Coordinates of C-alpha atoms in Angstrom, one line a residue:
M29 CA 187.8 213.2 115.9
K30 CA 187.6 209.5 116.4
V31 CA 187.8 208.6 120.4
T32 CA 188.3 205.2 121.7
T33 CA 188.4 204.3 125.4
A34 CA 191.7 204.7 125.8
A35 CA 192.1 207.6 126.2
L36 CA 189.4 207.4 129.0
P37 CA 192.2 207.0 132.2
L38 CA 193.6 210.5 130.8
L39 CA 190.3 212.1 131.3
P40 CA 190.3 213.3 134.6
L41 CA 193.8 214.9 134.7
F42 CA 192.7 216.6 131.2
Q43 CA 189.5 217.5 133.3
R44 CA 191.4 218.6 136.2
L45 CA 193.6 221.2 134.0
L46 CA 190.7 222.2 131.7
P47 CA 187.9 222.8 133.7
G48 CA 185.3 223.8 131.2
L49 CA 186.0 221.1 129.0
P50 CA 183.8 220.4 127.1
G51 CA 182.3 216.2 126.3
L52 CA 182.5 213.4 124.7
P53 CA 179.2 212.5 122.9
A54 CA 180.5 209.5 121.5
V55 CA 180.6 208.1 125.1
P56 CA 177.4 207.5 127.1
G57 CA 178.0 209.5 130.2
L58 CA 181.4 211.9 128.8
P59 CA 180.8 215.7 127.9
D60 CA 182.1 216.6 124.0
L61 CA 186.0 216.8 123.6
A62 CA 185.8 218.5 120.2
G63 CA 187.8 221.1 121.7
L64 CA 190.4 219.2 123.2
P65 CA 192.9 219.8 120.4
G66 CA 193.0 223.6 120.9
R67 CA 192.7 223.6 124.4
L68 CA 195.7 221.2 124.8
T69 CA 197.7 223.6 122.5
G70 CA 197.0 226.5 124.3
L71 CA 198.1 224.4 127.5
S72 CA 201.3 223.8 125.5
L73 CA 202.3 226.8 125.0
T74 CA 201.4 228.1 128.4
L75 CA 203.7 225.4 130.1
L76 CA 206.5 225.9 127.5
K77 CA 206.3 229.9 128.8
A78 CA 206.2 229.4 132.0
S79 CA 209.1 226.8 131.8
A80 CA 210.9 229.0 129.4
L81 CA 210.6 231.6 132.8
E82 CA 211.5 229.1 135.2
A83 CA 215.2 228.4 133.3
A84 CA 215.4 232.3 132.7
I85 CA 214.8 232.9 136.7
L86 CA 217.2 230.4 137.5
A87 CA 219.7 231.2 135.5
G88 CA 219.7 235.3 136.4
H89 CA 219.5 234.2 140.3
L90 CA 222.1 231.4 140.2
L91 CA 224.1 234.9 139.0
L92 CA 222.4 237.0 142.0
Y93 CA 223.1 234.5 144.3
P94 CA 226.5 235.1 146.0
S95 CA 225.7 238.4 146.9
G96 CA 222.7 237.4 148.7
I97 CA 225.1 235.7 150.7
I98 CA 226.2 237.7 153.9
Q99 CA 223.4 238.8 156.1
E100 CA 222.3 242.8 154.9
R101 CA 223.9 244.9 157.2
R102 CA 221.6 246.7 160.0
P103 CA 220.7 250.8 159.8
V104 CA 223.1 252.5 162.5
Q105 CA 222.9 256.2 163.6
A106 CA 226.0 257.7 163.6
L107 CA 226.6 259.5 167.7
R108 CA 225.4 263.0 167.7
P109 CA 228.3 265.2 169.6
T110 CA 226.2 265.9 172.8
E111 CA 225.6 261.6 172.7
E112 CA 229.6 261.3 172.6
Q113 CA 229.6 263.8 175.4
D114 CA 227.4 261.6 177.0
A115 CA 228.6 258.4 176.3
Q116 CA 232.2 259.9 178.2
D117 CA 230.1 260.9 180.9
P118 CA 229.8 258.0 183.5
R119 CA 226.8 259.2 185.0
P120 CA 223.2 257.7 183.5
S121 CA 221.5 259.5 181.0
P122 CA 217.6 259.1 180.1
P123 CA 217.7 256.4 177.3
P124 CA 216.9 258.1 173.8
P125 CA 213.6 258.5 172.2
R126 CA 212.3 255.6 170.2
L127 CA 211.7 257.0 166.2
P128 CA 208.0 257.7 165.3
A129 CA 206.1 255.1 164.6
P130 CA 206.1 254.6 160.5
V131 CA 203.0 254.6 158.3
S132 CA 203.4 251.6 157.0
P133 CA 204.7 248.5 159.1
P134 CA 208.3 247.5 158.0
V135 CA 208.3 244.4 155.5
V136 CA 210.6 240.9 156.9
L137 CA 211.4 239.2 153.5
L138 CA 212.0 235.7 154.2
H139 CA 213.1 232.9 151.5
G140 CA 213.0 229.3 150.8
F141 CA 214.9 226.3 150.9
I142 CA 218.7 226.8 150.4
D143 CA 218.3 230.4 148.9
N144 CA 218.9 233.6 150.3
R145 CA 217.8 236.8 149.9
S146 CA 218.8 237.7 146.9
V147 CA 215.4 236.2 145.4
F148 CA 213.8 239.4 146.4
L149 CA 215.6 242.1 144.9
L150 CA 213.4 243.2 142.8
L151 CA 210.0 242.2 144.8
R152 CA 212.4 244.4 147.3
R153 CA 212.6 247.8 144.5
S154 CA 208.9 247.3 143.8
L155 CA 208.1 248.1 147.3
A156 CA 210.1 250.8 148.1
Q157 CA 208.9 252.5 144.9
H158 CA 205.3 252.4 146.4
G159 CA 206.2 253.8 149.7
R160 CA 207.7 250.8 151.8
H161 CA 211.2 252.4 153.2
E162 CA 211.4 249.8 156.3
I163 CA 212.3 246.6 154.4
E164 CA 215.1 243.9 155.3
S165 CA 215.4 240.7 154.7
L166 CA 216.8 237.6 157.3
N167 CA 218.8 235.2 155.9
Y168 CA 219.0 231.3 157.6
S169 CA 221.2 229.4 157.2
P170 CA 221.2 226.6 153.8
L171 CA 222.0 223.8 157.4
T172 CA 218.9 225.1 159.2
C173 CA 217.3 221.3 160.1
D174 CA 214.6 222.3 161.8
I175 CA 212.1 224.6 161.2
R176 CA 210.9 225.3 164.8
T177 CA 214.7 226.6 165.3
A178 CA 214.1 228.9 161.9
A179 CA 211.1 230.6 163.2
E180 CA 212.4 231.5 166.7
L181 CA 215.5 233.4 164.7
L182 CA 213.1 235.1 162.9
G183 CA 211.2 236.0 166.2
R184 CA 214.0 237.4 167.7
H185 CA 215.0 239.4 163.7
I186 CA 211.1 240.5 164.1
E187 CA 211.4 241.7 167.3
E188 CA 215.0 244.0 167.5
I189 CA 212.8 245.8 164.2
C190 CA 210.1 246.6 166.4
E191 CA 212.8 248.4 169.1
R192 CA 214.8 249.9 166.3
T193 CA 211.5 251.2 163.8
G194 CA 209.4 251.9 167.0
S195 CA 206.8 249.7 165.1
A196 CA 204.8 247.4 167.3
R197 CA 204.1 245.5 164.0
V198 CA 205.3 244.1 160.9
D199 CA 204.4 242.2 157.5
V200 CA 206.2 238.8 156.6
V201 CA 206.2 238.0 153.0
G202 CA 207.7 234.8 152.9
H203 CA 208.5 232.3 149.5
S204 CA 208.3 228.5 149.9
L205 CA 209.4 227.4 153.1
G206 CA 210.0 230.9 154.4
G207 CA 206.3 231.3 154.3
L208 CA 206.3 228.2 156.3
I209 CA 208.7 229.2 159.2
A210 CA 206.2 232.6 159.3
R211 CA 203.6 230.6 159.6
Y212 CA 204.8 228.5 162.5
Y213 CA 206.3 231.5 164.0
V214 CA 202.7 233.5 163.7
Q215 CA 201.0 230.3 164.9
R216 CA 203.2 228.1 167.4
L217 CA 205.4 231.1 169.3
G218 CA 203.3 233.9 169.3
G219 CA 204.2 236.2 166.8
D220 CA 200.8 236.7 165.7
H221 CA 200.8 240.5 168.0
R222 CA 204.1 241.0 165.8
V223 CA 202.6 240.4 162.4
R224 CA 199.9 242.5 161.5
T225 CA 199.9 240.4 157.5
L226 CA 201.7 237.2 156.3
V227 CA 201.5 236.6 153.1
T228 CA 203.1 233.5 151.4
L229 CA 204.4 232.4 147.5
G230 CA 204.1 229.0 147.1
T231 CA 204.5 227.4 150.2
P232 CA 203.2 224.1 151.1
H233 CA 200.8 224.9 153.5
A234 CA 199.7 220.9 154.0
G235 CA 203.2 219.6 152.9
T236 CA 204.7 218.3 149.4
K237 CA 205.2 215.2 147.9
V238 CA 208.1 216.4 145.2
V239 CA 211.1 214.5 145.4
P240 CA 211.0 211.3 147.6
L241 CA 214.9 211.7 147.4
A242 CA 214.9 214.9 149.0
N243 CA 214.1 213.0 152.4
A244 CA 218.0 213.4 153.5
H245 CA 218.0 216.7 154.7
P246 CA 215.4 216.6 157.9
I247 CA 213.9 220.5 156.9
V248 CA 212.5 219.0 153.8
R249 CA 210.8 215.9 155.9
Q250 CA 209.2 218.4 157.9
M251 CA 207.6 219.6 155.1
R252 CA 206.3 216.4 153.8
P253 CA 202.7 216.0 154.3
G254 CA 202.1 214.4 158.0
S255 CA 205.2 215.6 159.5
A256 CA 205.1 216.5 163.0
V257 CA 205.2 220.3 162.0
I258 CA 202.5 220.6 159.5
E259 CA 200.2 218.5 162.6
E260 CA 201.2 221.4 164.5
L261 CA 200.4 224.0 162.2
A262 CA 196.8 222.2 161.6
R263 CA 196.4 222.3 165.6
P264 CA 193.9 225.5 166.6
A265 CA 194.7 228.3 166.5
P266 CA 191.7 230.8 168.6
G267 CA 192.2 234.3 168.4
C268 CA 195.0 234.5 165.9
R269 CA 195.4 238.4 165.2
T270 CA 197.4 237.8 161.9
R271 CA 195.7 238.0 158.9
F272 CA 197.1 235.2 155.7
V273 CA 197.4 236.1 152.3
S274 CA 198.2 232.8 150.0
F275 CA 199.7 233.1 146.3
W276 CA 199.6 229.8 144.6
S277 CA 200.5 228.8 141.2
D278 CA 198.7 226.4 139.3
L279 CA 201.8 225.6 137.3
D280 CA 204.3 225.2 140.2
R281 CA 205.7 222.1 139.8
V282 CA 207.4 222.5 143.5
M283 CA 203.5 221.7 145.4
D284 CA 202.3 218.2 145.3
P285 CA 199.2 217.9 144.8
L286 CA 199.1 222.5 143.2
E287 CA 196.4 222.8 146.3
T288 CA 199.2 222.3 149.2
A289 CA 200.3 225.7 148.9
C290 CA 196.5 227.1 150.1
L291 CA 196.2 227.9 153.3
D292 CA 192.7 226.4 155.1
H293 CA 192.4 226.5 158.7
P294 CA 188.8 227.8 160.3
D295 CA 190.6 229.8 162.8
L296 CA 193.0 231.9 160.6
S297 CA 192.0 234.8 158.6
V298 CA 192.6 234.0 155.0
Q299 CA 192.7 234.7 151.3
N300 CA 194.1 232.5 148.7
V301 CA 195.0 233.8 145.7
R302 CA 195.4 231.6 142.5
V303 CA 198.2 232.9 139.9
S304 CA 198.0 231.0 136.1
G305 CA 200.8 231.0 134.0
I306 CA 204.3 230.8 135.9
G307 CA 206.4 228.7 137.9
H308 CA 207.9 228.4 141.5
L309 CA 210.9 229.8 141.7
A310 CA 208.5 233.3 139.3
L311 CA 206.2 234.0 142.0
P312 CA 208.6 236.3 144.2
V313 CA 210.2 238.2 141.0
H314 CA 207.0 238.9 138.2
P315 CA 205.7 242.2 138.3
T316 CA 202.2 241.0 138.8
V317 CA 202.1 239.4 141.2
A318 CA 204.5 242.0 143.3
T319 CA 201.3 244.2 142.3
G320 CA 199.2 241.6 144.1
I321 CA 201.3 241.8 147.4
R322 CA 202.0 245.4 147.8
Q323 CA 197.7 245.1 147.0
A324 CA 197.7 243.1 150.2
L325 CA 199.5 244.9 152.3
D326 CA 198.0 247.9 151.3
T327 CA 194.6 247.1 152.1
A328 CA 195.7 244.6 155.5
G329 CA 193.5 245.4 158.2
P330 CA 194.1 247.5 161.8
E331 CA 197.1 246.7 163.3
T332 CA 194.9 245.8 166.1
G333 CA 194.1 242.3 165.5
A334 CA 190.4 242.8 165.2
E335 CA 190.0 241.3 162.3
T336 CA 187.8 238.5 162.5
S337 CA 186.2 237.3 158.9
T338 CA 187.7 234.0 157.6
D339 CA 187.6 232.9 153.5
T340 CA 189.6 229.6 153.0
G341 CA 188.1 229.0 149.6
K342 CA 190.6 227.7 146.6
H343 CA 189.5 230.5 144.3
A344 CA 189.1 233.8 146.6
G345 CA 190.7 235.4 143.8
G346 CA 193.2 235.3 140.9
L347 CA 196.1 236.8 139.4
T348 CA 196.5 235.4 135.6
V349 CA 200.0 236.5 133.9
A350 CA 200.3 236.2 130.1

């Protein structure tokens, strides 16, 4: 293959996409590119498969979207006969005993921007099939204009869950913006005493520059690099008791740059998991990622918040989707 200097400007892009890229013997100082055509063919097939999967997921999600618009119903226990009699008795009665704390803490699912709880249909089923029986979703309005306000709503929702279930802590899974809202609750509103593990899926922890025209929406501006919210989350968070697991995809076109979905903070206990072969929309629905989420929740540290190890490496773990 004849190589000219016209290809040199593209070399950094190829080397970023293909870390094991051989070099160019014909150009001094550059490695050999003899295997480039085959590698680019493999990359093109991967991109094609990921794009087709994203389109299929989007079509399916549009069909399911109406089913998730209404906030899910909270379980209500029916009054027993003795309780009905007590309701008619004006004398005060002692407070009912709390339910025993479940073996695994409840899981709270938080969707992304202009989305709703229907995006977690498959993940919810997967968690339930593997022993997670307390699973709840929270819808926040697409008109929400402030991550801080949404984080306060999440905090009230979690307090209600803990009161109802008797659990002292919960696990949270947040997709995209949902992960950023949950992280703000944990770091800035004292939510680390309630959240044992926070799993984020394609969350712009350092801000994303994608679609500049979307800046008309205030909450999109808060997801930009250097925004006030992003700067708040970069501040020190000593003693944070929540464990973070961040799944990021090397084909996520919503994250610009890709590594913005990696969480890097010196005070947080973090595991970043690279997912290869799928895009942004597939993260909350793909079975391979669901398995990774279950493992992250099942291997979480004790609920006492004694976990102190910190791992901010961008390649601490990895999942490859065929």
